[in-house]
Amino acid sequence: MAFQKAVKGTVLIGGGAIATIFGLSQFSQYRNKHGNLVYIQAAEPANVPMKNHLPAREDQLLALQNTSEFDVLIIGGGATGSGCALDAVTRGLKTALVERDDFSSGTSSRSTKLIHGGVRYLQKAIMKLDFEQYKMVKEALHERANLLEIAPHLSSPLPIMLPVYKWWQLPYYWVGIKLYDLVAGSQCLKSSYVLSKSRALELFPMLQKDRLVGAIVYYDGQHNDARMNLAIALTAARYGAATANYTEVVHLLKKTDPKSGKERVCGAHCRDVLTGQEFDVKAKCVINATGPFTDSVRKMDDQEVANICQPSAGVHIVMPGYYSPDNMGLLDPATSDGRVIFFLPWEKMTVAGTTDTPTDITPHPIPKEEDINFILNEVRNYLSCDVEVRRGDVLAAWSGIRPLVTDPNSKDTQSISRNHIVAVSDSGLVTIAGGKWTTYRSMAQDTIDAAVQAHNLMAGSSKTVGLLLQGAKDWSPTLYIRLVQDYGLESEVAQHLASTYGDKAFEVAKIAQVTGKRWPIVGKRLVSEFPYIEAEVIYGVKEYACTVVDMISRRTRLAFLNVQAADEALPRIVDIMGKELNWSEQWKKEELAAAKKFLYYEMGYKAKSEQLTDSSEISLVPSDIERYKKRFHMFDKENKGFITILDVQRVLESISIQIDENTLHDILNEVDLNKNGQVELDEFLQLMSAIQKGYVSGSRLAVLMKTAEENLHQRVVIPVDRSGGGLSVFDSEGTEKSRK
């Protein structure tokens, strides 16, 4: 409701609003006449040379151990920490960064994937004449334009539709969105516009059309958040920053200032998480950029300091791409509980979110079923009744912790700051907290400015405005064509590599394996329905990937797109990484188990699998039960009450179809609730009941058994590939359901 109130308030201002609208129309006409180009005035170029190749992680650790003293040591490898490292090193400061997990392993990889200015924050700026709120929106819009320019391969403008279901809302929303354009000024991506009902449905055919009166479309940015974070960190490393993931701070180092007699922070005692080796890193200034874990580092400095972080969990879900158009997002500005929900195309899938609930601070947040269902219910409100929104179509889900903060320098310590805060403790620890993804660069600039001032560091002004990130220099929208022509990659794979690695895509293509096929010539996929190839695993190790979880979640985004696909890719990824990193067989087993645990708890596999449990209710009418029993007994010829791989193989052989035994094992395992190597009748009926209710989709066993039943005496190809959210066979099951 905040957005609606903001726009209502704008109109109620009266004459000022009318003048604003007139000015906006003139501004819009001017922009239409002169074009819609976004231009960022670059800062002075960095005087620090960039290395041609990334140093190995081992070399980075040696630099941390052997450097007598750094100018700055940054704790935290998220977007803000990595941004601080890049800002500091390009000013000529001797820079170090340590991260106890992987770069972007926390909140920075679990966002809504938007680069936005913050439409909702206009309310205070307009209604309360709050100049600080206005500056925050203005700053975010500038940073949005900068991100789109410095990493064009990882980001792009995205049109977002705001459907309108009441006539009186149209002018309200129109004014608010036009103000958004106006505040962006010359950095407005594209001018917003109004759509008629018919045109809105043409562009977004899945939209609920009852009572729809029209829509407004505005533009924001979208990016691959984890890869963007990684690009920032890798760029800092290539400029000379000593950066190391899986390096945790055990405690801060302190020394007594001879002039003041006070204790001052002078570095950190660190531990390599992978080897257990411990060492000191000395630095003139230590920066705390740990997001939700801000207070834990502050308490290393001062046990008595009050907490400033108030964590909030935001859950997102991923659904098949057919739930949204390829290039049009959707904004629900007023959900049933007043929150805002985005519904966006991303990586050829659909992302929906987010929630906003208080949470405990944990490095491993888990998406809750009630949050997933809340998002699904909101999505149902905006999609046509012809589109059945099924729980089984949730392919992945995750929870990210927003590090909302109270300003320790403010008199009102209970007031949540929507902007970022930079604080310097009595011992010199610099803390950067709050803010949002879009403004990471300006947050980093403010932080390094404060560090330079507080510690009398010799450094110039920030150089990061307009500073290209790794992969951007020689990237172009047609780069993928060269990859296809020069290396023989599939077009889809080439486009993926170009949009993920930018001009570094050629380095991945060079190490891609020959397929042995006529086409593609090179590029073996990890899983058939996603464009990730095996060469990316090898290249990912060069990008400091140390674990299988790093590979499936942040070097590739497979875990965020489809947990089952990620699970299927694990054995091959383990083999490749094991060879590159010289893992023992025991290490491989531990990595495989850790990755499966990550998928199960943190990426929604647990919530997905719990849709079919041994306690699931069988809600089928008698006619359906008899029909499904008949299908089951076609495989269970001996009336054992269960079927095994041998039973399935026997039926398939009778229709001259052969399926690999390992594949059959995986197919049955999806339904085998008690994991005893067989599927019992009750388990099969629970599966069919869950499919009818929409809790489960894409069950390969259901597809296989139904197709076999219908074609027992014909030679047919039975599809056994995992579905991207449901096959047409389930439409048939839906028809069966309608016969009840």
XYZ file of C-alpha atoms in Angstrom:
740
model
C 0.000 0.000 0.000
C 2.973 2.297 0.454
C 3.291 2.819 -3.274
C -0.401 3.623 -3.647
C -0.255 6.075 -0.744
C 2.776 7.740 -2.226
C 1.049 8.323 -5.534
C -2.212 9.417 -3.894
C -0.290 11.874 -1.763
C 1.407 13.252 -4.827
C -1.884 14.042 -6.496
C -3.287 15.564 -3.317
C -0.543 18.134 -3.275
C -2.774 19.928 -5.772
C -1.359 22.718 -7.822
C 2.188 21.502 -7.339
C 1.257 18.132 -8.777
C -0.433 19.745 -11.787
C 2.665 21.800 -12.452
C 4.765 18.682 -12.075
C 2.624 16.767 -14.562
C 2.917 19.596 -17.077
C 6.668 19.699 -16.601
C 6.838 15.934 -16.965
C 4.984 16.051 -20.261
C 7.367 18.658 -21.587
C 10.303 16.613 -20.298
C 8.904 13.487 -21.950
C 8.486 15.291 -25.261
C 12.064 16.526 -25.049
C 13.343 13.012 -24.338
C 11.323 11.509 -27.166
C 12.742 14.128 -29.508
C 16.369 13.758 -28.431
C 16.463 10.012 -27.736
C 16.698 7.848 -24.653
C 20.400 7.481 -24.102
C 21.788 6.953 -20.605
C 25.240 8.413 -20.103
C 27.515 8.165 -17.087
C 30.347 10.647 -16.652
C 33.301 8.432 -15.777
C 35.640 9.299 -12.936
C 39.344 9.872 -13.527
C 40.920 6.613 -14.706
C 42.656 4.474 -12.109
C 46.435 4.772 -12.180
C 46.816 1.205 -10.940
C 47.677 -1.318 -13.698
C 45.335 -4.268 -14.204
C 46.802 -7.766 -14.298
C 46.133 -9.874 -17.382
C 45.405 -12.980 -15.346
C 43.881 -13.662 -11.962
C 46.333 -14.692 -9.255
C 45.635 -18.172 -7.880
C 43.976 -18.414 -4.476
C 47.204 -19.826 -3.049
C 49.084 -16.730 -4.226
C 46.442 -14.486 -2.683
C 46.808 -16.254 0.661
C 50.587 -15.829 0.504
C 50.108 -12.110 -0.163
C 47.877 -11.844 2.901
C 50.459 -13.614 5.066
C 53.620 -11.982 3.746
C 52.570 -8.340 3.371
C 53.916 -6.417 6.351
C 50.947 -4.052 6.503
C 47.968 -3.261 4.268
C 46.332 0.128 4.120
C 42.874 -1.431 4.408
C 41.618 -4.892 5.320
C 37.992 -5.517 4.371
C 36.008 -8.233 6.110
C 33.187 -9.529 3.900
C 33.058 -10.563 0.241
C 29.503 -9.575 -0.617
C 28.633 -6.763 -3.014
C 29.528 -4.025 -0.515
C 32.780 -5.590 0.695
C 33.915 -6.375 -2.851
C 32.949 -2.845 -3.861
C 35.064 -1.452 -1.020
C 38.041 -3.523 -2.193
C 37.681 -2.257 -5.762
C 37.278 1.350 -4.648
C 40.302 1.174 -2.332
C 42.693 -0.607 -4.679
C 41.921 1.726 -7.602
C 42.788 4.695 -5.375
C 46.235 3.200 -4.930
C 45.673 1.803 -1.436
C 47.275 -1.512 -0.495
C 44.111 -3.576 -0.139
C 43.147 -6.931 1.380
C 39.767 -8.674 1.565
C 38.783 -11.845 3.415
C 35.483 -13.730 3.248
C 34.728 -16.697 5.522
C 32.519 -18.381 2.900
C 32.418 -17.685 -0.843
C 32.067 -14.363 -2.609
C 28.330 -13.521 -2.726
C 27.422 -16.577 -0.648
C 25.048 -14.544 1.518
C 22.424 -11.939 0.754
C 24.139 -10.649 -2.396
C 23.273 -13.821 -4.361
C 19.710 -14.106 -3.007
C 18.160 -10.845 -4.190
C 15.224 -10.097 -6.489
C 17.798 -9.623 -9.293
C 16.700 -6.005 -9.815
C 18.843 -2.886 -10.148
C 16.324 -0.263 -9.112
C 15.969 3.197 -7.688
C 13.158 2.544 -5.233
C 9.761 3.765 -6.406
C 8.283 3.378 -2.923
C 10.750 5.763 -1.299
C 9.210 8.677 -3.203
C 6.399 8.838 -0.628
C 8.451 10.523 2.094
C 10.307 12.664 -0.399
C 7.057 14.090 -1.734
C 4.623 14.019 1.158
C 7.061 15.086 3.865
C 9.362 17.142 1.669
C 12.086 14.763 2.857
C 15.201 15.770 0.977
C 17.173 12.804 2.349
C 14.692 10.361 0.833
C 14.864 12.243 -2.457
C 18.666 12.044 -2.424
C 18.485 8.317 -1.719
C 16.250 7.705 -4.748
C 18.364 10.008 -6.903
C 21.545 8.241 -5.824
C 20.068 4.792 -6.533
C 18.958 5.851 -10.007
C 22.453 7.143 -10.757
C 23.952 3.884 -9.526
C 21.453 1.923 -11.609
C 22.694 3.681 -14.738
C 26.319 3.132 -13.715
C 25.845 -0.615 -13.177
C 24.205 -1.030 -16.559
C 27.201 0.692 -18.155
C 30.093 -0.974 -16.324
C 28.747 -4.541 -16.713
C 26.486 -4.613 -19.792
C 26.983 -8.354 -20.205
C 25.536 -9.040 -16.744
C 22.750 -6.441 -16.698
C 20.060 -4.953 -18.919
C 16.975 -2.723 -18.748
C 13.734 -4.563 -17.995
C 10.227 -3.247 -18.651
C 7.938 -3.860 -15.668
C 4.170 -3.762 -15.994
C 1.923 -2.389 -13.290
C -1.615 -3.659 -14.047
C -4.473 -1.320 -13.113
C -7.903 -2.682 -12.123
C -9.665 0.564 -11.128
C -10.043 3.606 -13.344
C -9.218 6.074 -10.593
C -5.876 4.338 -9.997
C -4.637 5.036 -13.502
C -3.805 8.745 -13.005
C -2.429 8.067 -9.530
C -0.014 5.417 -10.697
C 0.823 7.383 -13.846
C 1.912 10.412 -11.830
C 4.054 8.295 -9.503
C 5.816 6.501 -12.335
C 6.375 9.741 -14.266
C 7.949 11.241 -11.160
C 10.272 8.253 -11.113
C 11.300 9.078 -14.683
C 11.764 12.732 -13.772
C 14.019 12.033 -10.790
C 16.178 9.811 -13.030
C 16.589 12.771 -15.387
C 19.053 12.112 -18.187
C 19.679 8.657 -16.710
C 16.106 7.494 -17.291
C 16.452 4.144 -19.070
C 13.326 4.540 -21.193
C 10.239 6.641 -20.735
C 7.283 4.963 -19.025
C 4.010 4.622 -20.898
C 0.343 3.687 -20.504
C -1.214 0.615 -22.126
C -4.814 -0.109 -23.000
C -6.370 -3.327 -21.706
C -6.007 -5.092 -25.050
C -2.394 -4.029 -25.496
C -1.537 -5.068 -21.924
C -2.981 -8.534 -22.535
C -1.113 -8.754 -25.823
C 2.212 -8.123 -24.067
C 1.356 -10.141 -20.937
C -1.233 -12.741 -22.059
C -1.107 -14.585 -18.713
C -2.553 -11.529 -16.945
C -5.898 -11.620 -15.112
C -8.190 -9.822 -17.573
C -11.365 -9.506 -15.475
C -11.783 -5.877 -14.330
C -8.465 -4.912 -15.973
C -8.696 -1.340 -17.268
C -5.126 -0.883 -18.485
C -1.528 -0.916 -17.345
C 1.540 1.260 -16.932
C 4.991 0.111 -17.977
C 8.179 1.549 -16.521
C 11.828 0.509 -16.734
C 14.332 -0.671 -14.166
C 17.475 -2.770 -14.449
C 18.007 -6.492 -13.960
C 21.211 -8.442 -13.379
C 22.775 -11.761 -12.493
C 23.503 -10.815 -8.884
C 26.021 -13.500 -7.874
C 27.990 -13.157 -11.106
C 27.924 -9.347 -10.712
C 29.320 -9.660 -7.183
C 31.977 -12.041 -8.447
C 32.891 -9.662 -11.286
C 33.466 -6.869 -8.748
C 35.679 -9.098 -6.578
C 37.650 -10.454 -9.549
C 38.156 -6.952 -10.934
C 39.541 -5.860 -7.554
C 41.882 -8.870 -7.576
C 43.136 -8.040 -11.060
C 43.883 -4.496 -9.923
C 46.047 -5.919 -7.152
C 43.809 -6.485 -4.129
C 44.731 -9.570 -2.069
C 41.324 -11.275 -1.917
C 40.635 -14.687 -0.425
C 37.385 -16.547 0.084
C 37.033 -19.249 2.755
C 39.222 -17.148 5.039
C 37.533 -16.246 8.299
C 38.410 -13.670 10.923
C 38.985 -15.383 14.277
C 39.519 -12.148 16.181
C 40.664 -8.571 15.617
C 44.197 -7.451 16.343
C 44.741 -4.368 18.502
C 47.648 -2.231 19.632
C 47.981 0.748 21.935
C 48.300 4.133 20.270
C 51.420 5.762 21.836
C 49.942 9.244 21.431
C 46.448 8.730 22.873
C 47.057 5.622 24.939
C 43.926 4.048 23.448
C 43.674 0.631 21.856
C 43.364 0.726 18.063
C 42.331 -2.031 15.677
C 45.373 -2.914 13.547
C 44.363 -6.053 11.662
C 42.835 -9.480 12.120
C 43.861 -13.005 13.041
C 42.551 -15.164 10.192
C 42.073 -18.849 9.456
C 41.977 -20.626 6.110
C 38.708 -22.563 6.427
C 39.862 -25.218 3.947
C 43.229 -26.066 5.532
C 42.913 -24.765 9.087
C 46.073 -22.664 8.746
C 45.994 -19.494 10.881
C 47.852 -16.226 10.319
C 47.751 -12.499 11.069
C 46.865 -9.820 8.537
C 48.082 -6.372 9.600
C 46.332 -3.241 8.332
C 46.153 0.457 9.128
C 42.360 0.303 8.797
C 39.890 -2.583 9.145
C 36.489 -2.326 7.450
C 33.503 -4.362 8.577
C 31.302 -5.082 5.537
C 29.612 -8.274 6.683
C 25.936 -7.512 6.021
C 23.690 -9.437 8.447
C 26.764 -10.376 10.501
C 27.709 -6.749 11.140
C 27.155 -6.975 14.875
C 29.295 -10.099 15.348
C 32.338 -8.241 13.996
C 31.467 -5.089 15.965
C 31.414 -7.191 19.140
C 34.904 -8.482 18.315
C 35.899 -4.840 18.701
C 33.700 -4.037 21.713
C 31.674 -6.680 23.564
C 29.433 -4.020 25.101
C 28.346 -2.364 21.863
C 24.592 -2.443 21.135
C 23.276 -4.373 18.143
C 22.310 -2.274 15.122
C 21.280 -4.994 12.659
C 17.597 -5.950 12.494
C 17.463 -8.845 10.031
C 14.515 -9.474 7.755
C 14.017 -12.580 5.592
C 13.012 -12.261 1.964
C 11.888 -15.445 0.200
C 11.830 -15.875 -3.587
C 10.621 -18.736 -5.745
C 11.498 -19.778 -9.291
C 8.857 -21.098 -11.674
C 8.962 -22.224 -15.308
C 9.515 -19.551 -17.930
C 6.041 -19.939 -19.399
C 4.573 -18.137 -16.385
C 5.791 -14.780 -17.717
C 6.699 -13.195 -21.067
C 10.358 -13.332 -22.065
C 10.931 -9.610 -21.611
C 8.251 -8.159 -19.347
C 8.074 -8.172 -15.573
C 5.091 -7.543 -13.332
C 4.731 -5.484 -10.150
C 1.979 -6.088 -7.614
C 2.090 -2.792 -5.658
C -0.393 -3.786 -2.968
C -0.488 -7.404 -1.850
C -2.969 -8.780 0.664
C -0.692 -7.786 3.544
C 0.647 -4.537 2.082
C 3.914 -5.866 0.708
C 5.196 -5.524 -2.853
C 5.622 -8.590 -5.049
C 7.688 -8.717 -8.241
C 7.089 -11.332 -10.925
C 10.046 -11.269 -13.317
C 11.602 -13.210 -16.183
C 15.167 -14.233 -15.307
C 17.538 -16.669 -17.010
C 14.582 -18.011 -19.048
C 12.703 -18.814 -15.848
C 10.320 -16.728 -13.724
C 11.301 -15.285 -10.336
C 8.581 -14.233 -7.883
C 9.126 -12.491 -4.562
C 9.688 -11.240 -2.038
C 8.453 -11.618 1.519
C 9.547 -9.467 4.455
C 9.511 -11.169 7.852
C 11.717 -10.856 10.957
C 14.271 -13.634 11.243
C 17.248 -14.854 13.200
C 20.696 -14.300 11.738
C 22.058 -17.489 10.194
C 24.550 -18.270 7.431
C 22.104 -20.856 6.081
C 18.589 -19.339 5.795
C 15.840 -21.755 4.787
C 12.725 -20.839 2.757
C 9.558 -21.629 4.693
C 6.538 -23.311 3.152
C 4.179 -20.573 4.365
C 6.255 -17.941 2.557
C 6.276 -19.995 -0.639
C 2.493 -20.375 -0.484
C 2.038 -16.651 0.233
C 3.902 -15.802 -2.969
C 1.938 -18.403 -4.952
C -1.367 -16.983 -3.696
C -0.368 -13.450 -4.703
C 0.691 -14.694 -8.123
C -2.703 -16.378 -8.563
C -4.433 -13.051 -7.935
C -2.751 -11.481 -10.945
C -2.688 -14.347 -13.433
C -5.536 -15.535 -15.621
C -7.714 -18.339 -14.300
C -6.640 -20.240 -17.429
C -3.168 -20.504 -15.871
C -3.170 -23.058 -13.070
C -0.570 -21.893 -10.548
C 0.709 -25.155 -9.088
C 2.865 -25.716 -6.032
C 4.625 -28.417 -8.007
C 5.871 -25.806 -10.467
C 8.148 -24.234 -7.870
C 11.515 -25.347 -9.214
C 13.645 -23.637 -6.560
C 13.180 -21.369 -3.556
C 15.554 -19.413 -1.394
C 15.642 -17.025 1.528
C 17.949 -14.034 1.811
C 18.526 -11.932 4.925
C 18.205 -8.181 4.505
C 20.592 -6.394 6.889
C 18.307 -3.525 7.916
C 20.072 -1.309 10.441
C 19.496 1.367 13.033
C 21.924 4.258 12.900
C 24.200 4.145 15.988
C 24.886 7.866 15.486
C 21.178 8.758 15.580
C 19.313 9.908 18.683
C 16.436 7.582 17.713
C 18.263 4.242 17.879
C 15.039 2.287 17.240
C 14.393 3.873 13.854
C 15.269 1.636 10.902
C 17.485 3.384 8.379
C 16.499 2.746 4.769
C 19.816 4.214 3.663
C 23.270 2.907 4.478
C 25.274 4.037 7.483
C 29.031 4.353 7.951
C 30.301 4.348 11.531
C 33.818 4.561 12.977
C 34.332 3.089 16.456
C 36.600 4.557 19.136
C 39.221 1.973 18.218
C 39.033 2.835 14.517
C 36.931 -0.058 13.169
C 34.969 1.239 10.156
C 31.540 -0.349 9.712
C 29.390 -0.075 6.589
C 25.851 -1.451 6.971
C 22.393 -1.196 5.457
C 21.744 0.092 1.969
C 20.846 -2.104 -0.984
C 22.443 -3.959 -3.887
C 22.000 -1.146 -6.395
C 23.963 1.366 -4.331
C 26.904 -0.897 -3.470
C 29.365 1.388 -5.333
C 28.348 4.624 -3.604
C 28.316 2.765 -0.268
C 31.862 1.616 -0.949
C 32.916 5.137 -1.903
C 31.483 6.592 1.314
C 33.197 3.850 3.324
C 36.648 4.378 1.822
C 36.226 8.158 2.165
C 35.534 7.638 5.886
C 38.491 5.246 6.214
C 40.853 7.682 4.507
C 39.736 10.489 6.792
C 39.717 8.493 10.035
C 43.123 6.886 9.469
C 44.891 9.624 7.501
C 45.471 7.362 4.522
C 47.159 8.762 1.436
C 44.593 8.338 -1.314
C 42.791 10.362 -3.939
C 39.123 10.422 -4.843
C 37.075 7.406 -5.917
C 37.726 6.082 -9.431
C 34.879 3.577 -9.712
C 32.218 5.603 -11.549
C 32.300 4.252 -15.084
C 35.064 1.740 -14.229
C 34.373 -1.362 -16.345
C 34.110 -4.673 -14.531
C 35.765 -7.862 -15.712
C 34.286 -9.060 -18.993
C 32.845 -5.707 -20.081
C 35.690 -4.161 -22.083
C 35.286 -5.991 -25.396
C 31.772 -7.315 -24.905
C 29.108 -6.584 -27.502
C 25.562 -7.885 -28.030
C 26.793 -9.906 -31.016
C 29.837 -11.433 -29.324
C 28.070 -14.793 -29.065
C 28.027 -15.092 -32.862
C 31.832 -15.220 -32.894
C 31.692 -17.987 -30.292
C 29.387 -20.009 -32.536
C 31.444 -19.382 -35.660
C 34.925 -19.749 -34.177
C 34.378 -22.652 -31.784
C 31.253 -24.506 -32.937
C 29.189 -23.893 -29.804
C 25.410 -24.160 -29.736
C 23.796 -20.758 -30.142
C 22.058 -21.021 -26.749
C 25.298 -21.986 -25.036
C 27.199 -19.191 -26.796
C 24.621 -16.609 -25.722
C 24.831 -17.867 -22.153
C 28.630 -17.698 -22.090
C 28.650 -14.180 -23.560
C 26.093 -12.906 -21.044
C 27.875 -14.575 -18.115
C 31.555 -14.004 -18.803
C 31.505 -11.125 -21.307
C 34.743 -10.968 -23.276
C 36.154 -13.734 -21.053
C 33.743 -16.173 -22.727
C 36.476 -17.009 -25.233
C 38.617 -18.371 -22.398
C 35.798 -20.762 -21.485
C 35.234 -21.750 -25.111
C 38.937 -22.570 -25.552
C 38.796 -25.253 -22.860
C 35.416 -26.689 -23.910
C 35.531 -30.388 -24.739
C 34.831 -31.804 -28.182
C 31.415 -33.473 -28.224
C 32.127 -36.012 -30.963
C 28.921 -34.929 -32.688
C 28.398 -33.160 -35.992
C 26.917 -30.257 -33.986
C 27.739 -28.741 -31.620
C 31.438 -29.336 -32.126
C 32.398 -28.385 -28.563
C 30.557 -27.790 -25.306
C 29.225 -30.756 -23.327
C 26.235 -29.711 -21.216
C 26.038 -30.517 -17.519
C 22.279 -31.099 -17.865
C 20.336 -31.224 -21.097
C 17.873 -28.376 -20.552
C 20.322 -25.708 -19.336
C 23.182 -24.128 -21.310
C 25.833 -24.713 -18.627
C 28.778 -26.712 -19.972
C 31.503 -28.780 -18.323
C 34.199 -26.266 -19.275
C 32.575 -23.757 -16.910
C 33.424 -26.014 -13.983
C 37.109 -25.945 -14.926
C 36.972 -22.178 -15.447
C 35.028 -21.731 -12.200
C 37.950 -23.179 -10.253
C 40.109 -20.408 -11.745
C 37.486 -17.964 -10.443
C 38.192 -19.173 -6.885
C 35.390 -21.762 -6.675
C 36.448 -24.092 -3.863
C 33.337 -26.235 -3.302
C 30.616 -27.853 -5.360
C 28.109 -25.456 -3.762
C 30.145 -22.548 -5.153
C 29.796 -24.060 -8.604
C 26.071 -24.853 -8.655
C 24.945 -21.653 -6.969
C 27.335 -18.804 -7.816
C 29.645 -19.713 -10.742
C 26.651 -21.232 -12.490
C 23.131 -20.445 -11.227
C 21.789 -23.970 -11.633
C 20.728 -24.354 -7.990
C 18.729 -21.124 -8.193
C 16.952 -22.224 -11.370
C 16.086 -25.883 -10.783
C 17.135 -27.883 -7.723
C 16.487 -31.231 -9.379
C 18.638 -30.305 -12.373
C 21.378 -29.168 -9.997
C 21.101 -32.453 -8.091
C 21.490 -34.431 -11.307
C 24.588 -32.439 -12.290
C 26.354 -33.010 -8.955
C 28.229 -36.276 -9.734
C 29.812 -34.859 -12.894
C 30.706 -31.567 -11.193
C 32.296 -33.462 -8.303
C 34.399 -35.482 -10.752
C 35.614 -32.425 -12.669
C 36.366 -30.345 -9.571
C 38.020 -33.338 -7.897
C 40.411 -33.641 -10.815
C 41.168 -29.900 -10.876
C 41.670 -29.589 -7.108
C 43.179 -33.034 -6.429
C 40.403 -34.167 -4.100
C 40.585 -37.563 -2.451
C 37.674 -39.980 -2.789
C 36.617 -39.155 0.768
C 36.700 -35.428 0.002
C 34.525 -36.038 -3.064
C 31.957 -37.882 -0.949
C 31.901 -35.058 1.595
C 31.499 -32.428 -1.138
C 28.636 -34.374 -2.713
C 26.889 -34.710 0.652
C 27.371 -31.004 1.458
C 25.954 -29.973 -1.929
C 22.917 -32.226 -1.508
C 22.342 -30.771 1.963
C 22.557 -27.249 0.535
C 19.985 -28.037 -2.161
C 17.710 -29.811 0.311
C 17.554 -27.088 2.951
C 18.596 -23.764 1.427
C 17.293 -24.036 -2.143
C 13.847 -25.443 -1.453
C 14.370 -29.124 -2.264
C 13.090 -30.035 1.202
C 9.941 -27.946 0.785
C 9.446 -29.403 -2.687
C 9.948 -33.008 -1.604
C 7.622 -32.581 1.367
C 4.742 -32.067 -1.066
C 4.851 -35.841 -1.382
C 5.420 -37.601 1.954
C 4.415 -40.884 3.485
C 1.706 -38.992 5.400
C 0.275 -37.263 2.317
C -3.486 -37.494 2.071
C -4.892 -39.494 -0.840
C -7.816 -37.407 -2.037
C -8.961 -39.344 -5.100
C -12.496 -40.335 -6.011
C -13.124 -44.112 -6.192
C -13.132 -44.164 -9.994
C -9.707 -42.546 -10.089
C -8.350 -44.946 -7.458
C -9.497 -47.949 -9.497
C -8.005 -46.524 -12.695
C -4.642 -45.840 -11.048
C -4.627 -49.262 -9.361
C -5.144 -50.859 -12.749
C -2.199 -48.868 -14.135
C -0.048 -49.865 -11.155
C -0.872 -53.591 -11.457
C 0.105 -53.504 -15.107
C 3.652 -53.215 -13.714
C 3.044 -55.276 -10.561
C 2.082 -58.496 -12.324
C 2.673 -60.627 -9.233
C 0.447 -58.482 -6.983
C 3.328 -57.872 -4.542
C 1.939 -54.463 -3.623
C 5.059 -52.698 -4.898
C 7.093 -52.280 -8.072
C 10.855 -52.349 -8.564
C 13.271 -51.440 -11.333
C 12.950 -54.996 -12.684
C 9.147 -54.628 -12.980
C 9.501 -51.397 -14.928
C 12.226 -52.842 -17.153
C 10.056 -55.871 -17.977
C 7.135 -53.710 -19.154
C 9.418 -51.429 -21.162
C 11.110 -54.387 -22.851
C 7.704 -55.689 -23.894
C 7.269 -52.545 -25.979
C 10.917 -52.609 -27.144
C 12.059 -49.646 -25.075
C 15.330 -49.589 -23.150
C 16.171 -47.076 -20.432
C 19.461 -46.949 -18.568
C 19.259 -48.680 -15.176
C 20.717 -45.674 -13.359
C 18.066 -43.453 -14.917
C 15.343 -45.859 -13.838
C 16.748 -45.855 -10.309
C 16.576 -42.045 -10.226
C 13.007 -42.109 -11.567
C 11.779 -44.503 -8.887
C 13.753 -42.733 -6.163
C 11.731 -39.548 -6.778
C 8.633 -41.394 -5.538
C 10.142 -43.926 -3.138
C 9.244 -42.163 0.116
C 10.680 -44.683 2.563
C 13.782 -45.244 0.393
C 13.556 -49.032 0.363
C 14.237 -49.415 -3.367
C 10.611 -49.967 -4.350
C 7.451 -47.956 -4.981
C 4.427 -49.231 -3.085
C 0.813 -48.848 -4.180
C 0.073 -46.212 -1.541
C 3.106 -44.209 -2.625
C 1.898 -44.297 -6.229
C -1.628 -43.207 -5.239
C -0.176 -40.392 -3.119
C 1.819 -39.283 -6.166
C -1.235 -39.211 -8.445
C -3.267 -37.381 -5.797
C -0.522 -34.772 -5.388
C -0.371 -34.317 -9.177
C -4.110 -33.728 -9.375
C -3.912 -31.115 -6.615
C -0.976 -29.371 -8.318
C 1.438 -30.060 -5.466
C 3.714 -32.120 -7.712
C 4.521 -31.712 -11.394
C 7.025 -33.237 -13.764
C 7.050 -36.718 -12.196
C 8.871 -38.934 -14.658
C 7.407 -42.119 -13.168
C 3.855 -40.853 -13.731
C 4.717 -39.915 -17.319
C 6.378 -43.252 -17.971
C 3.602 -45.420 -16.506
C 0.784 -43.547 -18.223
C 2.527 -43.590 -21.593
C 3.346 -47.281 -21.252
C -0.275 -48.062 -20.415
C -1.560 -46.201 -23.468
C 1.027 -47.666 -25.838
C 1.690 -51.130 -24.480
C 1.369 -52.783 -27.882
C 3.015 -50.017 -29.920
C 6.630 -49.030 -30.420
C 6.828 -45.527 -28.960
C 9.445 -43.262 -27.389
C 8.672 -42.627 -23.739
C 9.899 -39.262 -22.459
C 11.981 -39.603 -19.309
C 13.685 -36.211 -19.199
C 12.870 -34.165 -16.153
C 10.152 -31.621 -16.838
C 10.689 -27.906 -16.560
C 7.524 -27.664 -14.542
C 5.064 -30.068 -16.086
C 4.620 -31.963 -19.352
C 1.592 -32.081 -21.585
C 0.821 -35.524 -20.194
C -0.349 -33.806 -17.036
C -2.924 -31.947 -19.062
C -4.242 -35.419 -19.777
C -4.232 -36.172 -16.081
C -6.045 -32.909 -15.577
C -8.662 -34.052 -18.076
C -9.013 -37.270 -16.129
C -9.510 -35.190 -13.023
C -12.271 -33.220 -14.710
C -14.178 -36.437 -15.373
C -14.750 -36.923 -11.659
